Tab-separated table of C-alpha atoms in Angstrom:
chain	number	residue	atom	x	y	z
A	1462	MET	CA	-24.010	25.059	7.877
A	1463	SER	CA	-22.780	23.409	4.511
A	1464	GLU	CA	-25.389	20.892	2.982
A	1465	ILE	CA	-23.718	18.346	3.967
A	1466	ILE	CA	-21.271	16.962	6.518
A	1467	VAL	CA	-18.523	14.712	6.019
A	1468	VAL	CA	-16.578	13.147	9.304
A	1469	GLY	CA	-13.061	11.883	8.415
A	1470	ALA	CA	-10.890	13.218	5.582
A	1471	GLY	CA	-9.693	9.898	4.751
A	1472	ILE	CA	-9.481	8.408	1.384
A	1473	SER	CA	-13.086	7.352	2.082
A	1474	GLY	CA	-14.470	10.943	3.674
A	1475	SER	CA	-12.462	12.817	0.379
A	1476	VAL	CA	-13.820	10.379	-2.247
A	1477	ILE	CA	-17.256	10.696	-0.931
A	1478	ALA	CA	-16.663	14.628	-0.407
A	1479	ARG	CA	-15.086	14.948	-4.008
A	1480	HIS	CA	-18.483	13.191	-5.339
A	1481	LEU	CA	-21.091	15.371	-3.547
A	1482	ALA	CA	-18.862	18.270	-4.833
A	1483	GLU	CA	-18.887	17.614	-8.038
A	1484	GLN	CA	-22.349	17.410	-8.003
A	1485	GLY	CA	-22.605	21.296	-7.046
A	1486	LYS	CA	-22.879	20.395	-3.274
A	1487	LYS	CA	-21.432	21.920	-0.592
A	1488	VAL	CA	-19.306	19.608	1.780
A	1489	SER	CA	-17.656	20.586	5.156
A	1490	ILE	CA	-15.125	17.857	6.093
A	1491	TRP	CA	-14.556	17.649	9.815
A	1492	GLU	CA	-11.021	15.659	10.122
A	1493	ARG	CA	-10.159	15.238	14.114
A	1494	ARG	CA	-6.268	15.762	13.420
A	1495	PRO	CA	-3.864	18.123	12.513
A	1496	HIS	CA	-3.905	16.887	8.542
A	1497	ILE	CA	-5.827	15.314	5.641
A	1498	ALA	CA	-4.822	11.972	4.274
A	1499	GLY	CA	-5.659	10.015	7.151
A	1500	ASN	CA	-3.299	7.156	7.493
A	1501	LEU	CA	-2.641	7.535	4.464
A	1502	TYR	CA	-0.679	10.770	5.511
A	1503	ASP	CA	3.054	10.951	4.297
A	1504	HIS	CA	5.578	13.932	4.503
A	1505	ILE	CA	9.287	14.592	3.502
A	1506	HIS	CA	11.449	13.854	6.733
A	1507	GLU	CA	14.396	16.291	7.368
A	1508	SER	CA	16.656	13.884	5.411
A	1509	GLY	CA	14.631	14.402	2.513
A	1510	ILE	CA	13.324	10.909	1.950
A	1511	ARG	CA	9.611	10.666	2.636
A	1512	VAL	CA	8.066	8.481	4.837
A	1513	GLN	CA	4.858	7.509	5.887
A	1514	ASP	CA	3.606	8.031	9.277
A	1515	TYR	CA	0.862	5.655	10.292
A	1516	GLY	CA	3.008	2.627	8.518
A	1517	PRO	CA	4.059	1.351	4.708
A	1518	HIS	CA	1.175	2.014	2.663
A	1519	ILE	CA	0.952	0.628	-1.229
A	1520	PHE	CA	-1.787	0.871	-3.342
A	1521	HIS	CA	-2.350	-2.288	-5.502
A	1522	THR	CA	-5.484	-4.053	-7.186
A	1523	GLN	CA	-7.016	-6.057	-9.683
A	1524	ASN	CA	-9.780	-3.223	-10.417
A	1525	ALA	CA	-8.461	-0.517	-13.215
A	1526	GLU	CA	-11.740	1.455	-12.521
A	1527	LEU	CA	-9.882	2.213	-9.285
A	1528	TYR	CA	-6.723	2.932	-10.399
A	1529	HIS	CA	-7.882	5.329	-13.177
A	1530	TYR	CA	-10.208	7.358	-10.653
A	1531	LEU	CA	-6.926	7.995	-8.893
A	1532	ALA	CA	-4.953	8.538	-11.910
A	1533	ARG	CA	-7.272	12.063	-11.894
A	1534	PHE	CA	-5.816	13.296	-9.096
A	1535	GLY	CA	-1.971	12.939	-9.216
A	1536	GLN	CA	1.035	10.745	-11.086
A	1537	TRP	CA	1.720	7.272	-10.382
A	1538	GLU	CA	4.639	4.822	-11.215
A	1539	PRO	CA	4.789	1.256	-10.896
A	1540	PHE	CA	5.873	0.048	-7.503
A	1541	LYS	CA	6.375	-3.922	-6.428
A	1542	LEU	CA	6.517	-4.451	-2.579
A	1543	LYS	CA	8.926	-6.734	-1.869
A	1544	CYS	CA	8.707	-8.042	1.656
A	1545	MET	CA	11.296	-10.203	3.671
A	1546	VAL	CA	11.048	-12.376	7.163
A	1547	TYR	CA	14.105	-12.262	9.414
A	1548	MET	CA	13.624	-16.165	10.694
A	1549	ASN	CA	16.062	-18.007	12.293
A	1550	GLY	CA	19.380	-15.574	11.653
A	1551	ARG	CA	18.152	-15.012	7.995
A	1552	PHE	CA	16.377	-13.339	5.395
A	1553	THR	CA	14.172	-14.962	3.577
A	1554	PRO	CA	11.327	-13.660	1.365
A	1555	SER	CA	7.485	-12.825	2.274
A	1556	PRO	CA	5.344	-14.491	1.168
A	1557	PHE	CA	7.362	-17.717	2.078
A	1558	ASN	CA	8.451	-19.473	-0.946
A	1559	TYR	CA	10.599	-22.361	-2.838
A	1560	GLN	CA	13.809	-20.140	-1.740
A	1561	THR	CA	12.231	-20.463	1.928
A	1562	ILE	CA	12.333	-24.255	1.578
A	1563	ASP	CA	16.089	-23.956	0.413
A	1564	ASP	CA	17.498	-21.197	2.923
A	1565	TYR	CA	16.185	-23.519	6.034
A	1566	PHE	CA	16.827	-26.930	4.938
A	1567	VAL	CA	19.245	-29.209	3.190
A	1568	ALA	CA	19.181	-29.631	-0.594
A	1569	GLU	CA	17.974	-33.513	-0.072
A	1570	LYS	CA	15.290	-32.530	2.483
A	1571	ALA	CA	14.446	-29.288	0.480
A	1572	ALA	CA	13.996	-31.173	-2.724
A	1573	GLU	CA	11.559	-33.750	-0.876
A	1574	ILE	CA	9.283	-30.633	0.951
A	1575	LYS	CA	9.026	-29.261	-2.464
A	1576	SER	CA	7.887	-32.576	-4.114
A	1577	HIS	CA	5.278	-33.534	-1.698
A	1578	LEU	CA	3.702	-29.947	-1.677
A	1579	GLU	CA	3.267	-30.129	-5.639
A	1580	ALA	CA	1.928	-33.397	-4.905
A	1581	ASP	CA	-0.360	-32.445	-2.442
A	1582	TYR	CA	-1.871	-29.165	-4.210
A	1583	PRO	CA	-1.135	-30.183	-7.811
A	1584	GLY	CA	-1.669	-27.434	-10.428
A	1585	ARG	CA	-1.633	-24.617	-7.219
A	1586	ASP	CA	0.323	-22.038	-7.262
A	1587	LYS	CA	-0.129	-20.920	-3.760
A	1588	VAL	CA	-1.697	-22.570	-0.349
A	1589	THR	CA	-2.804	-20.924	2.605
A	1590	ILE	CA	-0.819	-21.960	6.237
A	1591	VAL	CA	-4.103	-22.951	7.465
A	1592	GLU	CA	-4.634	-25.708	4.394
A	1593	MET	CA	-0.717	-27.143	5.053
A	1594	LEU	CA	-1.454	-27.588	8.148
A	1595	LYS	CA	-4.655	-29.792	8.010
A	1596	SER	CA	-2.723	-31.871	5.363
A	1597	ASN	CA	-2.414	-35.659	5.518
A	1598	ASP	CA	0.953	-35.561	3.824
A	1599	PRO	CA	3.406	-35.780	6.670
A	1600	VAL	CA	6.268	-34.341	5.066
A	1601	VAL	CA	3.471	-31.256	4.199
A	1602	LYS	CA	2.461	-30.770	7.739
A	1603	GLU	CA	5.733	-30.907	9.094
A	1604	TYR	CA	6.926	-27.951	7.009
A	1605	ALA	CA	3.685	-26.252	7.388
A	1606	GLU	CA	4.437	-26.582	11.299
A	1607	PHE	CA	8.132	-25.226	10.649
A	1608	LEU	CA	6.828	-21.806	9.310
A	1609	PHE	CA	3.799	-22.088	11.924
A	1610	ASN	CA	6.305	-22.003	14.723
A	1611	ASN	CA	8.983	-19.732	13.220
A	1612	ASP	CA	6.466	-17.049	11.889
A	1613	TYR	CA	2.646	-17.598	12.116
A	1614	SER	CA	1.879	-17.845	14.836
A	1615	LEU	CA	4.647	-15.402	16.851
A	1616	TYR	CA	3.860	-12.902	14.499
A	1617	THR	CA	-0.083	-12.883	14.875
A	1618	ALA	CA	0.287	-13.305	18.788
A	1619	LYS	CA	2.310	-9.897	18.789
A	1620	GLN	CA	0.080	-8.090	15.901
A	1621	TRP	CA	-3.134	-9.412	17.630
A	1622	GLY	CA	-2.323	-9.770	21.229
A	1623	ILE	CA	-4.376	-12.690	21.197
A	1624	SER	CA	-3.157	-16.489	20.673
A	1625	PRO	CA	-3.846	-17.713	17.172
A	1626	ALA	CA	-6.400	-20.419	18.112
A	1627	GLU	CA	-9.097	-16.741	19.068
A	1628	ILE	CA	-8.064	-14.967	15.439
A	1629	ASP	CA	-10.525	-15.489	13.065
A	1630	ILE	CA	-9.080	-17.692	10.044
A	1631	SER	CA	-9.207	-15.535	7.422
A	1632	VAL	CA	-6.185	-13.499	9.219
A	1633	LEU	CA	-3.930	-16.363	8.891
A	1634	SER	CA	-4.799	-16.780	5.592
A	1635	ARG	CA	-3.731	-13.756	4.245
A	1636	VAL	CA	-0.522	-14.254	3.726
A	1637	PRO	CA	0.022	-17.537	1.425
A	1638	VAL	CA	2.541	-19.957	0.822
A	1639	LEU	CA	3.561	-20.077	-2.546
A	1640	LEU	CA	4.811	-22.778	-4.341
A	1641	SER	CA	7.296	-21.373	-6.839
A	1642	TYR	CA	10.650	-19.078	-6.678
A	1643	ASN	CA	8.212	-16.105	-7.457
A	1644	THR	CA	8.795	-13.165	-5.266
A	1645	GLY	CA	6.430	-10.353	-4.718
A	1646	TYR	CA	3.944	-9.226	-1.521
A	1647	PHE	CA	0.948	-8.560	-3.722
A	1648	ASP	CA	0.142	-10.376	-7.485
A	1649	ASP	CA	-2.175	-7.761	-8.087
A	1650	PRO	CA	-1.750	-6.519	-11.547
A	1651	ILE	CA	-2.149	-3.182	-10.979
A	1652	GLN	CA	0.871	-2.256	-8.248
A	1653	MET	CA	1.446	1.444	-7.694
A	1654	MET	CA	2.938	4.609	-5.973
A	1655	PRO	CA	2.141	8.215	-6.034
A	1656	LYS	CA	5.175	9.914	-7.470
A	1657	ASN	CA	4.643	12.662	-4.773
A	1658	GLY	CA	3.095	10.681	-2.033
A	1659	PHE	CA	-0.345	10.045	-0.812
A	1660	THR	CA	-1.040	12.859	0.983
A	1661	ALA	CA	-0.852	15.240	-2.158
A	1662	VAL	CA	-3.262	12.817	-3.659
A	1663	ILE	CA	-6.035	13.269	-1.035
A	1664	GLN	CA	-5.019	17.079	-1.353
A	1665	ASN	CA	-6.127	17.187	-5.220
A	1666	ILE	CA	-9.186	15.025	-4.332
A	1667	LEU	CA	-9.786	17.722	-1.925
A	1668	ASP	CA	-9.552	20.519	-4.140
A	1669	HIS	CA	-12.691	22.322	-5.067
A	1670	LYS	CA	-14.644	24.934	-4.292
A	1671	ASN	CA	-17.217	23.467	-2.817
A	1672	ILE	CA	-15.193	21.455	-0.066
A	1673	THR	CA	-14.307	23.015	3.277
A	1674	VAL	CA	-12.005	21.015	5.306
A	1675	ASN	CA	-11.931	22.073	9.083
A	1676	LEU	CA	-8.309	20.293	10.721
A	1677	ASN	CA	-8.561	19.829	14.224
A	1678	THR	CA	-12.285	19.532	14.899
A	1679	ASP	CA	-13.433	16.640	16.594
A	1680	ALA	CA	-17.414	15.713	15.205
A	1681	LEU	CA	-18.192	14.040	18.256
A	1682	ASP	CA	-18.102	17.477	20.048
A	1683	HIS	CA	-20.709	18.875	17.994
A	1684	LEU	CA	-22.825	15.956	16.269
A	1685	ALA	CA	-24.918	13.753	18.332
A	1686	ILE	CA	-27.174	10.796	17.423
A	1687	ASP	CA	-30.597	10.419	19.142
A	1688	THR	CA	-31.352	6.527	18.152
A	1689	ASP	CA	-34.788	6.372	19.977
A	1690	ARG	CA	-36.185	9.074	17.666
A	1691	GLY	CA	-33.846	8.526	14.803
A	1692	ILE	CA	-32.544	11.814	14.302
A	1693	ILE	CA	-28.793	13.461	14.296
A	1694	THR	CA	-28.309	16.656	15.975
A	1695	VAL	CA	-25.741	19.187	15.696
A	1696	ASP	CA	-24.757	21.642	18.590
A	1697	GLY	CA	-28.383	20.950	19.202
A	1698	GLU	CA	-30.089	21.405	16.400
A	1699	VAL	CA	-31.415	18.339	14.259
A	1700	ILE	CA	-30.450	17.790	10.978
A	1701	LYS	CA	-32.046	17.053	7.937
A	1702	HIS	CA	-29.069	16.630	5.048
A	1703	PRO	CA	-26.849	13.712	4.772
A	1704	VAL	CA	-23.955	13.415	7.098
A	1705	ILE	CA	-21.379	10.586	6.354
A	1706	TYR	CA	-19.425	8.832	8.927
A	1707	THR	CA	-15.956	7.357	8.245
A	1708	GLY	CA	-14.812	6.630	12.364
A	1709	ALA	CA	-15.336	4.427	14.605
A	1710	LEU	CA	-18.595	3.752	15.126
A	1711	ASP	CA	-19.005	2.689	19.300
A	1712	GLU	CA	-17.652	6.341	19.606
A	1713	LEU	CA	-20.261	7.294	18.093
A	1714	LEU	CA	-22.936	6.270	20.028
A	1715	ASN	CA	-20.679	6.962	23.310
A	1716	TYR	CA	-19.583	2.924	23.489
A	1717	ARG	CA	-23.295	2.482	24.542
A	1718	PHE	CA	-22.714	-1.756	24.372
A	1719	GLY	CA	-19.164	-1.843	25.412
A	1720	ARG	CA	-15.913	-0.876	23.149
A	1721	LEU	CA	-15.117	-2.114	20.138
A	1722	PRO	CA	-11.326	-3.458	20.417
A	1723	TYR	CA	-8.737	-2.320	17.910
A	1724	ARG	CA	-5.180	-2.978	17.537
A	1725	SER	CA	-2.755	-0.320	16.882
A	1726	LEU	CA	0.628	0.619	16.609
A	1727	ARG	CA	2.968	2.408	18.030
A	1728	PHE	CA	6.555	3.413	15.769
A	1729	GLU	CA	10.375	4.065	17.231
A	1730	TRP	CA	11.862	6.518	14.578
A	1731	GLU	CA	15.078	6.239	13.707
A	1732	THR	CA	18.020	7.349	11.381
A	1733	ALA	CA	21.218	5.701	10.314
A	1734	GLU	CA	24.070	6.989	8.233
A	1735	CYS	CA	24.263	4.324	5.902
A	1736	ASP	CA	22.193	3.929	2.642
A	1737	SER	CA	20.474	0.585	3.832
A	1738	ILE	CA	19.893	-1.226	6.885
A	1739	GLN	CA	18.307	-4.667	5.329
A	1740	PRO	CA	17.499	-6.022	2.526
A	1741	ALA	CA	13.892	-4.839	2.044
A	1742	PRO	CA	11.964	-2.176	2.331
A	1743	VAL	CA	9.248	-3.755	4.898
A	1744	VAL	CA	10.728	-6.809	7.132
A	1745	ALA	CA	8.617	-9.134	9.424
A	1746	TYR	CA	10.836	-9.891	13.200
A	1747	PRO	CA	8.285	-12.599	14.362
A	1748	GLN	CA	11.196	-14.031	16.430
A	1749	ALA	CA	12.230	-10.251	18.271
A	1750	PRO	CA	10.544	-9.778	21.446
A	1751	ASP	CA	8.487	-6.945	21.085
A	1752	TYR	CA	8.208	-5.342	17.616
A	1753	THR	CA	6.830	-6.738	14.448
A	1754	ARG	CA	8.157	-5.115	11.846
A	1755	ILE	CA	10.594	-2.629	10.647
A	1756	THR	CA	9.915	-0.521	7.448
A	1757	GLU	CA	12.701	1.237	5.806
A	1758	TYR	CA	11.466	4.658	3.708
A	1759	ASN	CA	14.412	4.986	1.369
A	1760	LYS	CA	13.158	1.924	-0.221
A	1761	LEU	CA	9.481	3.134	-0.265
A	1762	PRO	CA	9.572	3.615	-3.331
A	1763	VAL	CA	13.666	3.625	-4.146
A	1764	GLN	CA	14.481	7.038	-3.271
A	1765	PRO	CA	17.973	8.624	-4.103
A	1766	PRO	CA	20.680	7.520	-2.167
A	1767	ARG	CA	21.680	10.299	0.542
A	1768	GLY	CA	24.110	8.278	2.780
A	1769	VAL	CA	21.123	8.186	5.480
A	1770	THR	CA	18.311	5.826	6.144
A	1771	VAL	CA	15.252	6.500	7.640
A	1772	TYR	CA	12.861	3.688	9.293
A	1773	ALA	CA	10.826	2.883	12.301
A	1774	ARG	CA	10.123	-0.324	14.352
A	1775	GLU	CA	5.950	-1.023	14.837
A	1776	TYR	CA	4.809	-2.184	17.910
A	1777	SER	CA	1.561	-3.391	18.164
A	1778	VAL	CA	-0.554	-2.424	20.709
A	1779	PHE	CA	-3.994	-2.035	21.727
A	1780	SER	CA	-5.896	1.377	20.281
A	1781	ASN	CA	-6.072	3.577	23.556
A	1782	GLN	CA	-6.898	7.331	22.951
A	1783	GLU	CA	-5.490	8.706	26.080
A	1784	GLN	CA	-2.020	7.534	24.802
A	1785	HIS	CA	-2.713	8.844	21.144
A	1786	TYR	CA	-2.813	5.149	20.176
A	1787	GLU	CA	-5.317	5.371	16.972
A	1788	PRO	CA	-7.549	2.440	16.167
A	1789	TYR	CA	-5.806	0.937	13.471
A	1790	TYR	CA	-7.201	-2.457	12.334
A	1791	PRO	CA	-10.389	-4.135	14.067
A	1792	ILE	CA	-10.191	-7.338	15.566
A	1793	PRO	CA	-11.365	-10.088	13.707
A	1794	THR	CA	-13.314	-12.707	15.889
A	1795	ILE	CA	-17.105	-13.652	16.420
A	1796	GLN	CA	-17.674	-11.855	19.664
A	1797	ASN	CA	-16.354	-8.384	18.241
A	1798	ALA	CA	-18.605	-9.335	14.670
A	1799	GLN	CA	-21.440	-9.270	17.151
A	1800	LEU	CA	-20.764	-6.496	19.206
A	1801	TYR	CA	-20.444	-4.693	15.834
A	1802	SER	CA	-23.928	-5.463	15.003
A	1803	LEU	CA	-25.263	-4.275	18.046
A	1804	TYR	CA	-24.009	-0.746	17.074
A	1805	ARG	CA	-24.615	-1.010	13.539
A	1806	ASN	CA	-28.118	-1.895	14.508
A	1807	ALA	CA	-28.898	0.450	16.314
A	1808	VAL	CA	-28.182	3.384	14.028
A	1809	SER	CA	-29.705	1.511	10.786
A	1810	HIS	CA	-33.224	3.288	11.265
A	1811	ILE	CA	-31.969	6.957	10.776
A	1812	PRO	CA	-32.251	7.930	7.146
A	1813	ASN	CA	-29.328	10.607	6.898
A	1814	LEU	CA	-26.410	8.538	8.511
A	1815	TYR	CA	-24.120	7.060	5.874
A	1816	LEU	CA	-21.281	5.231	7.393
A	1817	CYS	CA	-18.039	4.162	4.985
A	1818	GLY	CA	-14.366	2.904	6.059
A	1819	ARG	CA	-12.566	0.590	7.650
A	1820	LEU	CA	-13.748	1.931	10.992
A	1821	ALA	CA	-17.464	2.987	10.712
A	1822	ASP	CA	-17.468	-1.025	8.514
A	1823	TYR	CA	-15.122	-2.351	11.667
A	1824	LYS	CA	-13.087	-4.215	8.664
A	1825	TYR	CA	-9.471	-4.275	7.058
A	1826	TYR	CA	-9.464	-2.632	4.180
A	1827	ASN	CA	-6.604	-1.998	1.910
A	1828	ILE	CA	-6.425	0.956	-0.070
A	1829	ASP	CA	-8.802	-0.254	-2.872
A	1830	GLN	CA	-11.205	-1.805	-0.909
A	1831	ALA	CA	-11.401	1.411	1.019
A	1832	LEU	CA	-11.986	3.281	-2.688
A	1833	GLU	CA	-14.200	0.930	-3.977
A	1834	LYS	CA	-16.819	1.167	-0.881
A	1835	ALA	CA	-16.259	4.735	-1.179
A	1836	LEU	CA	-17.586	4.814	-4.595
A	1837	MET	CA	-20.114	2.530	-3.856
A	1838	LEU	CA	-21.867	5.003	-1.201
A	1839	CYS	CA	-21.115	7.852	-4.069
A	1840	ARG	CA	-23.814	5.547	-6.049
A	1841	GLU	CA	-25.612	5.497	-3.588
A	1842	LEU	CA	-26.217	9.122	-2.646
A	1843	ASP	CA	-26.909	10.272	-6.092
C-alpha cells in the first residue's frame, strides 16, 4: 500500500499529492470519476472547440503567489470574463452597471437613478443589492427592487431551489452592482486561462514518479471511518499514515446525521452552425422558466471561428447520485452549517484524517480559494 492516500483528483487533492510526492513520499490517488481534474475537467469537442464539461471556470485572484504556483504547470494567458444578463427582452452587463440603468430607463430617469446612487454611496465603486434594498432613498430602493424582482430573486430561486429569504445573505452579495460604466465579471488583478486547458494543468501537477492515480476507484468501497475508536481502515486493515479526503463528508460517515444538501447542474449541450448565439461567453437568463444560464464555449476563451459554436444550457437541480448529478454547491443556510458541524466534530479526533476542498469543507470555493486551502494543508502536513 502506498504511504499516503489522497481521495479525489481535483485541484485540492492533486496539489496536496504533488507536495507530498516532492517530499519523497509515495502517494496513491483514488478518483471515483473516469478522469482527473474534478469539475475543472475540459476536453476538445468534435467541433475542435475546447469545452468545460462541468460548467465555466476561470482562474482569477488577488494573490500572485497562487498564480505563480500554477504557472509551474502550464502556460497561461490573460482572459477577462465578460458576462451578461438577458432580462426584459434585452442583454445587459453583469454585474449590473450604469449601462444597465441606460438600458431600461429613459434618459431623465436614468440620470436621476445614477445621481441618487452616487449621493447614497459617495466614493464607492460598487454596492450590494442587499445594501440597496435597505436604502432610505426611495429612488435607490425602487431601482434595487427592479433588479431584485427581475433578476436576483428569480435567479436565486432557480439556482438554489429555495426562496431568497432562506439563503445566507452572502449569496445575494456575491455579484455587486457597479457604480460606473466599468465592465468585467471579476475585478481581480490576475485573471487567466490555461493555454491548453485545465485538464492539462492538473495532469502536469500529477506527473510525478511518486504519484499513482487510480481512476474509476470509489474510495468508500475500501475506506471506513470508526469514530468510536478514532481510526481509519482500508479493506479492514487499520492504517496510521495520512488520508487526505476531498469528498463529501456526510457520505464518508454514511449520512449518519442526515444528508448535507447540495445543488448540482444538469447540462443540455447543443451545436449550432454559426459563429455566435449570444454576445458574451456566459449569459444568465433569470426569466427563463427553467434553465439558469448558457455558456458558449468558443468564447471561453475566444477560439478561432469555425462556422460552428458549442454551448450548454445549465439547469440547477438537487444533487442525486442515482441520476449522476454530482454535488456542486453547498447550500449556505444556518441549518446546513449546523449539520456540517456535526460531521466535522465527529471526525475531529482522528489524527491521520485531513479534510480539504469544497465538498469536504462544505464551502463554495473559487479556484484560487481551493488552491489556497490546499497549500495551507500542505504546510500543515510538513
